[in-house]
Amino acid sequence: AYTPRHDADLNAVLRQWKATGQAPETLLVTRFTSGGKEDRKRLVCAYPKIAQYLGKGDISDPRSFQCVNPQ
């Protein structure tokens, strides 16, 4: 099963990318409501892959998605 990384600090991810030359395969992004409440998290995949829903589970949970090559 795929376990996405939880990247709380995008700046740290970018610094690591610059230092190692290795781009991250995945990122987790969080959407907030206008009131500042966490709404949902989503999996973002390295190009050209896309996040595809597994067909079950909470659509607000990034574990319900996997990175796949587009058809």
The first five atom37 places (N, CA, C, CB, O) and aatype in JSON, in Angstrom:
{
  "aatype": [0, 18, 16, 14, 1, 8, 3, 0, 3, 10, 2, 0, 19, 10, 1, 5, 17, 11, 0, 16, 7, 5, 0, 14, 6, 16, 10, 10, 19, 16, 1, 13, 16, 15, 7, 7, 11, 6, 3, 1, 11, 1, 10, 19, 4, 0, 18, 14, 11, 9, 0, 5, 18, 10, 7, 11, 7, 3, 9, 15, 3, 14, 1, 15, 13, 5, 4, 19, 2, 14, 5],
  "atom_mask": [
    [1, 1, 1, 1, 1],
    [1, 1, 1, 1, 1],
    [1, 1, 1, 1, 1],
    [1, 1, 1, 1, 1],
    [1, 1, 1, 1, 1],
    [1, 1, 1, 1, 1],
    [1, 1, 1, 1, 1],
    [1, 1, 1, 1, 1],
    [1, 1, 1, 1, 1],
    [1, 1, 1, 1, 1],
    [1, 1, 1, 1, 1],
    [1, 1, 1, 1, 1],
    [1, 1, 1, 1, 1],
    [1, 1, 1, 1, 1],
    [1, 1, 1, 1, 1],
    [1, 1, 1, 1, 1],
    [1, 1, 1, 1, 1],
    [1, 1, 1, 1, 1],
    [1, 1, 1, 1, 1],
    [1, 1, 1, 1, 1],
    [1, 1, 1, 0, 1],
    [1, 1, 1, 1, 1],
    [1, 1, 1, 1, 1],
    [1, 1, 1, 1, 1],
    [1, 1, 1, 1, 1],
    [1, 1, 1, 1, 1],
    [1, 1, 1, 1, 1],
    [1, 1, 1, 1, 1],
    [1, 1, 1, 1, 1],
    [1, 1, 1, 1, 1],
    [1, 1, 1, 1, 1],
    [1, 1, 1, 1, 1],
    [1, 1, 1, 1, 1],
    [1, 1, 1, 1, 1],
    [1, 1, 1, 0, 1],
    [1, 1, 1, 0, 1],
    [1, 1, 1, 1, 1],
    [1, 1, 1, 1, 1],
    [1, 1, 1, 1, 1],
    [1, 1, 1, 1, 1],
    [1, 1, 1, 1, 1],
    [1, 1, 1, 1, 1],
    [1, 1, 1, 1, 1],
    [1, 1, 1, 1, 1],
    [1, 1, 1, 1, 1],
    [1, 1, 1, 1, 1],
    [1, 1, 1, 1, 1],
    [1, 1, 1, 1, 1],
    [1, 1, 1, 1, 1],
    [1, 1, 1, 1, 1],
    [1, 1, 1, 1, 1],
    [1, 1, 1, 1, 1],
    [1, 1, 1, 1, 1],
    [1, 1, 1, 1, 1],
    [1, 1, 1, 0, 1],
    [1, 1, 1, 1, 1],
    [1, 1, 1, 0, 1],
    [1, 1, 1, 1, 1],
    [1, 1, 1, 1, 1],
    [1, 1, 1, 1, 1],
    [1, 1, 1, 1, 1],
    [1, 1, 1, 1, 1],
    [1, 1, 1, 1, 1],
    [1, 1, 1, 1, 1],
    [1, 1, 1, 1, 1],
    [1, 1, 1, 1, 1],
    [1, 1, 1, 1, 1],
    [1, 1, 1, 1, 1],
    [1, 1, 1, 1, 1],
    [1, 1, 1, 1, 1],
    [1, 1, 1, 1, 1]
  ],
  "atom_positions": [
    [[0.84, -1.18, 0.0], [0.0, 0.0, 0.0], [0.88, 1.24, 0.0], [-0.96, 0.0, 1.22], [1.98, 1.24, 0.56]],
    [[0.41, 2.27, -0.62], [1.15, 3.51, -0.75], [0.92, 4.39, 0.47], [0.75, 4.25, -2.02], [-0.23, 4.59, 0.87]],
    [[1.98, 4.91, 1.05], [1.87, 5.81, 2.18], [2.49, 7.15, 1.79], [2.56, 5.22, 3.44], [3.71, 7.25, 1.7]],
    [[1.68, 8.19, 1.55], [2.23, 9.49, 1.17], [2.95, 10.16, 2.32], [1.13, 10.4, 0.66], [2.61, 9.96, 3.49]],
    [[3.95, 10.97, 1.98], [4.66, 11.76, 2.98], [3.8, 12.93, 3.39], [6.02, 12.24, 2.44], [3.01, 13.44, 2.6]],
    [[3.96, 13.35, 4.62], [3.28, 14.55, 5.11], [4.3, 15.68, 5.15], [2.63, 14.31, 6.52], [5.15, 15.73, 6.05]],
    [[4.22, 16.58, 4.2], [5.16, 17.69, 4.1], [4.53, 18.94, 4.7], [5.57, 17.93, 2.62], [3.8, 19.67, 4.03]],
    [[4.84, 19.18, 5.97], [4.25, 20.33, 6.66], [4.95, 21.62, 6.26], [4.34, 20.14, 8.17], [4.34, 22.69, 6.34]],
    [[6.2, 21.54, 5.83], [6.98, 22.73, 5.54], [7.49, 22.67, 4.1], [8.16, 22.88, 6.53], [8.51, 22.03, 3.83]],
    [[6.79, 23.32, 3.19], [7.18, 23.3, 1.79], [8.56, 23.89, 1.58], [6.16, 24.05, 0.95], [9.3, 23.44, 0.7]],
    [[8.92, 24.9, 2.36], [10.26, 25.48, 2.24], [11.34, 24.44, 2.53], [10.41, 26.67, 3.19], [12.37, 24.42, 1.86]],
    [[11.12, 23.59, 3.52], [12.09, 22.54, 3.84], [12.19, 21.55, 2.68], [11.69, 21.8, 5.14], [13.29, 21.09, 2.36]],
    [[11.06, 21.23, 2.06], [11.06, 20.32, 0.91], [11.87, 20.93, -0.23], [9.62, 20.03, 0.44], [12.66, 20.24, -0.87]],
    [[11.68, 22.23, -0.49], [12.4, 22.91, -1.56], [13.9, 22.99, -1.26], [11.84, 24.31, -1.78], [14.72, 22.82, -2.16]],
    [[14.25, 23.25, 0.0], [15.67, 23.28, 0.38], [16.32, 21.91, 0.16], [15.83, 23.71, 1.85], [17.44, 21.82, -0.34]],
    [[15.61, 20.85, 0.54], [16.15, 19.5, 0.37], [16.31, 19.18, -1.12], [15.23, 18.46, 1.04], [17.3, 18.58, -1.52]],
    [[15.34, 19.59, -1.94], [15.41, 19.38, -3.37], [16.64, 20.08, -3.94], [14.13, 19.89, -4.06], [17.38, 19.5, -4.74]],
    [[16.85, 21.32, -3.53], [18.0, 22.08, -4.02], [19.31, 21.44, -3.56], [17.93, 23.54, -3.53], [20.26, 21.36, -4.34]],
    [[19.37, 20.99, -2.32], [20.6, 20.42, -1.77], [20.95, 19.08, -2.39], [20.47, 20.27, -0.28], [22.12, 18.78, -2.61]],
    [[19.94, 18.27, -2.68], [20.19, 16.9, -3.17], [20.03, 16.77, -4.67], [19.27, 15.94, -2.49], [20.53, 15.81, -5.27]],
    [[19.32, 17.72, -5.3], [19.02, 17.59, -6.72], [17.91, 16.59, -7.0], [0.0, 0.0, 0.0], [17.61, 16.31, -8.16]],
    [[17.31, 16.04, -5.95], [16.25, 15.04, -6.08], [14.9, 15.68, -5.81], [16.49, 13.85, -5.12], [14.61, 16.08, -4.68]],
    [[14.07, 15.77, -6.84], [12.73, 16.34, -6.68], [11.85, 15.37, -5.9], [12.11, 16.65, -8.06], [12.01, 14.15, -6.03]],
    [[10.93, 15.88, -5.11], [10.02, 15.0, -4.38], [9.07, 14.29, -5.35], [9.21, 15.8, -3.33], [8.63, 14.88, -6.34]],
    [[8.76, 13.04, -5.07], [7.82, 12.27, -5.89], [6.38, 12.68, -5.59], [8.01, 10.76, -5.66], [5.53, 12.66, -6.47]],
    [[6.13, 13.05, -4.34], [4.78, 13.43, -3.92], [4.85, 14.57, -2.93], [4.03, 12.22, -3.3], [5.86, 14.79, -2.26]],
    [[3.75, 15.3, -2.85], [3.54, 16.32, -1.83], [2.12, 16.17, -1.32], [3.81, 17.76, -2.38], [1.24, 15.72, -2.05]],
    [[1.91, 16.54, -0.1], [0.56, 16.62, 0.43], [0.23, 18.09, 0.61], [0.41, 15.84, 1.78], [1.0, 18.83, 1.23]],
    [[-0.9, 18.5, 0.08], [-1.32, 19.89, 0.22], [-2.62, 19.92, 1.02], [-1.51, 20.56, -1.18], [-3.43, 18.99, 0.96]],
    [[-2.79, 20.99, 1.77], [-3.97, 21.14, 2.6], [-4.76, 22.35, 2.13], [-3.59, 21.29, 4.09], [-4.2, 23.42, 1.9]],
    [[-6.06, 22.17, 1.99], [-6.95, 23.28, 1.64], [-7.65, 23.73, 2.92], [-8.0, 22.87, 0.54], [-8.11, 22.91, 3.71]],
    [[-7.71, 25.05, 3.1], [-8.36, 25.62, 4.27], [-9.59, 26.4, 3.85], [-7.38, 26.52, 5.05], [-9.63, 26.96, 2.76]],
    [[-10.59, 26.45, 4.71], [-11.77, 27.27, 4.46], [-11.39, 28.74, 4.66], [-12.94, 26.86, 5.4], [-10.32, 29.05, 5.17]],
    [[-12.28, 29.62, 4.26], [-12.01, 31.06, 4.45], [-11.87, 31.41, 5.92], [-13.13, 31.89, 3.82], [-11.26, 32.43, 6.26]],
    [[-12.42, 30.59, 6.81], [-12.3, 30.81, 8.25], [-11.04, 30.23, 8.85], [0.0, 0.0, 0.0], [-10.82, 30.35, 10.06]],
    [[-10.19, 29.61, 8.01], [-8.93, 29.06, 8.49], [-9.0, 27.62, 8.97], [0.0, 0.0, 0.0], [-8.01, 27.09, 9.46]],
    [[-10.17, 26.98, 8.84], [-10.33, 25.59, 9.27], [-9.83, 24.66, 8.15], [-11.81, 25.28, 9.63], [-10.1, 24.9, 6.97]],
    [[-9.11, 23.61, 8.54], [-8.64, 22.64, 7.55], [-9.84, 21.96, 6.89], [-7.71, 21.59, 8.21], [-10.71, 21.43, 7.58]],
    [[-9.86, 21.99, 5.57], [-10.98, 21.42, 4.82], [-10.66, 20.02, 4.33], [-11.33, 22.31, 3.64], [-11.43, 19.09, 4.56]],
    [[-9.53, 19.86, 3.66], [-9.13, 18.55, 3.17], [-7.66, 18.56, 2.77], [-9.99, 18.12, 1.97], [-7.05, 19.62, 2.62]],
    [[-7.11, 17.37, 2.62], [-5.74, 17.2, 2.14], [-5.8, 16.43, 0.84], [-4.84, 16.46, 3.2], [-6.68, 15.6, 0.63]],
    [[-4.84, 16.73, -0.03], [-4.78, 16.06, -1.32], [-3.34, 15.66, -1.62], [-5.33, 16.96, -2.44], [-2.39, 16.32, -1.21]],
    [[-3.23, 14.58, -2.36], [-1.95, 14.09, -2.84], [-1.63, 14.79, -4.15], [-1.97, 12.56, -3.01], [-2.48, 14.85, -5.04]],
    [[-0.42, 15.3, -4.29], [0.06, 15.89, -5.53], [1.25, 15.06, -5.98], [0.44, 17.42, -5.35], [2.18, 14.81, -5.21]],
    [[1.21, 14.63, -7.22], [2.24, 13.73, -7.75], [3.19, 14.47, -8.68], [1.59, 12.57, -8.49], [2.82, 15.47, -9.3]],
    [[4.42, 13.96, -8.77], [5.41, 14.53, -9.69], [4.94, 14.28, -11.12], [6.82, 13.92, -9.45], [4.47, 13.2, -11.45]],
    [[5.09, 15.31, -11.96], [4.73, 15.22, -13.38], [5.53, 14.1, -14.03], [4.98, 16.56, -14.11], [6.72, 13.99, -13.76]],
    [[4.95, 13.3, -14.84], [3.64, 13.4, -15.48], [2.55, 12.63, -14.75], [3.73, 12.91, -16.9], [1.42, 12.55, -15.24]],
    [[2.85, 12.06, -13.59], [1.85, 11.28, -12.87], [0.74, 12.17, -12.32], [2.5, 10.49, -11.74], [0.93, 13.37, -12.11]],
    [[-0.41, 11.55, -12.08], [-1.56, 12.24, -11.49], [-2.07, 11.42, -10.31], [-2.68, 12.47, -12.55], [-1.85, 10.21, -10.25]],
    [[-2.76, 12.07, -9.4], [-3.37, 11.39, -8.27], [-4.7, 10.8, -8.73], [-3.57, 12.36, -7.05], [-5.56, 11.51, -9.25]],
    [[-4.85, 9.5, -8.53], [-6.08, 8.81, -8.95], [-6.75, 8.22, -7.71], [-5.77, 7.7, -10.0], [-6.12, 7.56, -6.89]],
    [[-8.06, 8.47, -7.61], [-8.85, 7.94, -6.5], [-8.89, 6.42, -6.6], [-10.3, 8.52, -6.51], [-9.07, 5.87, -7.69]],
    [[-8.72, 5.74, -5.48], [-8.7, 4.27, -5.46], [-10.09, 3.65, -5.56], [-8.03, 3.79, -4.19], [-10.22, 2.43, -5.71]],
    [[-11.12, 4.48, -5.48], [-12.48, 3.96, -5.61], [-13.16, 3.68, -4.29], [0.0, 0.0, 0.0], [-14.33, 3.3, -4.25]],
    [[-12.43, 3.85, -3.2], [-13.03, 3.66, -1.88], [-12.28, 4.53, -0.9], [-12.99, 2.17, -1.44], [-11.14, 4.91, -1.13]],
    [[-12.93, 4.84, 0.18], [-12.31, 5.68, 1.2], [-12.74, 7.13, 1.07], [0.0, 0.0, 0.0], [-13.41, 7.52, 0.11]],
    [[-12.34, 7.91, 2.04], [-12.67, 9.32, 2.14], [-11.92, 10.12, 1.07], [-12.35, 9.86, 3.55], [-10.7, 10.03, 0.98]],
    [[-12.64, 10.89, 0.26], [-11.98, 11.68, -0.78], [-11.17, 12.83, -0.2], [-13.02, 12.22, -1.76], [-10.4, 13.46, -0.93]],
    [[-11.32, 13.1, 1.08], [-10.52, 14.14, 1.73], [-9.25, 13.56, 2.35], [-11.34, 14.84, 2.81], [-8.47, 14.29, 2.96]],
    [[-9.04, 12.26, 2.2], [-7.88, 11.57, 2.76], [-6.93, 11.2, 1.63], [-8.31, 10.3, 3.56], [-7.3, 10.44, 0.75]],
    [[-5.7, 11.72, 1.64], [-4.78, 11.43, 0.56], [-4.42, 9.95, 0.44], [-3.52, 12.23, 0.75], [-3.94, 9.51, -0.6]],
    [[-4.66, 9.17, 1.49], [-4.41, 7.71, 1.41], [-5.41, 7.02, 0.5], [-4.47, 7.08, 2.8], [-5.23, 5.85, 0.16]],
    [[-6.48, 7.72, 0.1], [-7.48, 7.17, -0.82], [-7.07, 7.38, -2.28], [-8.84, 7.81, -0.57], [-7.86, 7.11, -3.18]],
    [[-5.84, 7.86, -2.52], [-5.35, 8.15, -3.86], [-3.99, 7.5, -4.06], [-5.25, 9.68, -4.1], [-3.28, 7.2, -3.1]],
    [[-3.64, 7.28, -5.32], [-2.31, 6.81, -5.67], [-1.82, 7.56, -6.9], [-2.3, 5.28, -5.91], [-2.62, 8.05, -7.7]],
    [[-0.51, 7.66, -7.04], [0.07, 8.32, -8.21], [0.14, 7.32, -9.35], [1.48, 8.91, -7.89], [0.67, 6.22, -9.19]],
    [[-0.38, 7.7, -10.49], [-0.38, 6.84, -11.68], [-0.03, 7.68, -12.91], [-1.77, 6.14, -11.88], [-0.19, 8.9, -12.92]],
    [[0.46, 7.01, -13.93], [0.68, 7.67, -15.21], [-0.67, 7.87, -15.88], [1.64, 6.86, -16.13], [-1.49, 6.96, -15.87]],
    [[-0.91, 9.05, -16.46], [-2.2, 9.29, -17.13], [-2.32, 8.38, -18.36], [-2.35, 10.79, -17.54], [-1.32, 8.01, -18.99]],
    [[-3.54, 8.05, -18.67], [-3.79, 7.16, -19.83], [-3.76, 7.92, -21.11], [-5.11, 6.45, -19.69], [-3.95, 7.34, -22.18]]
  ]
}
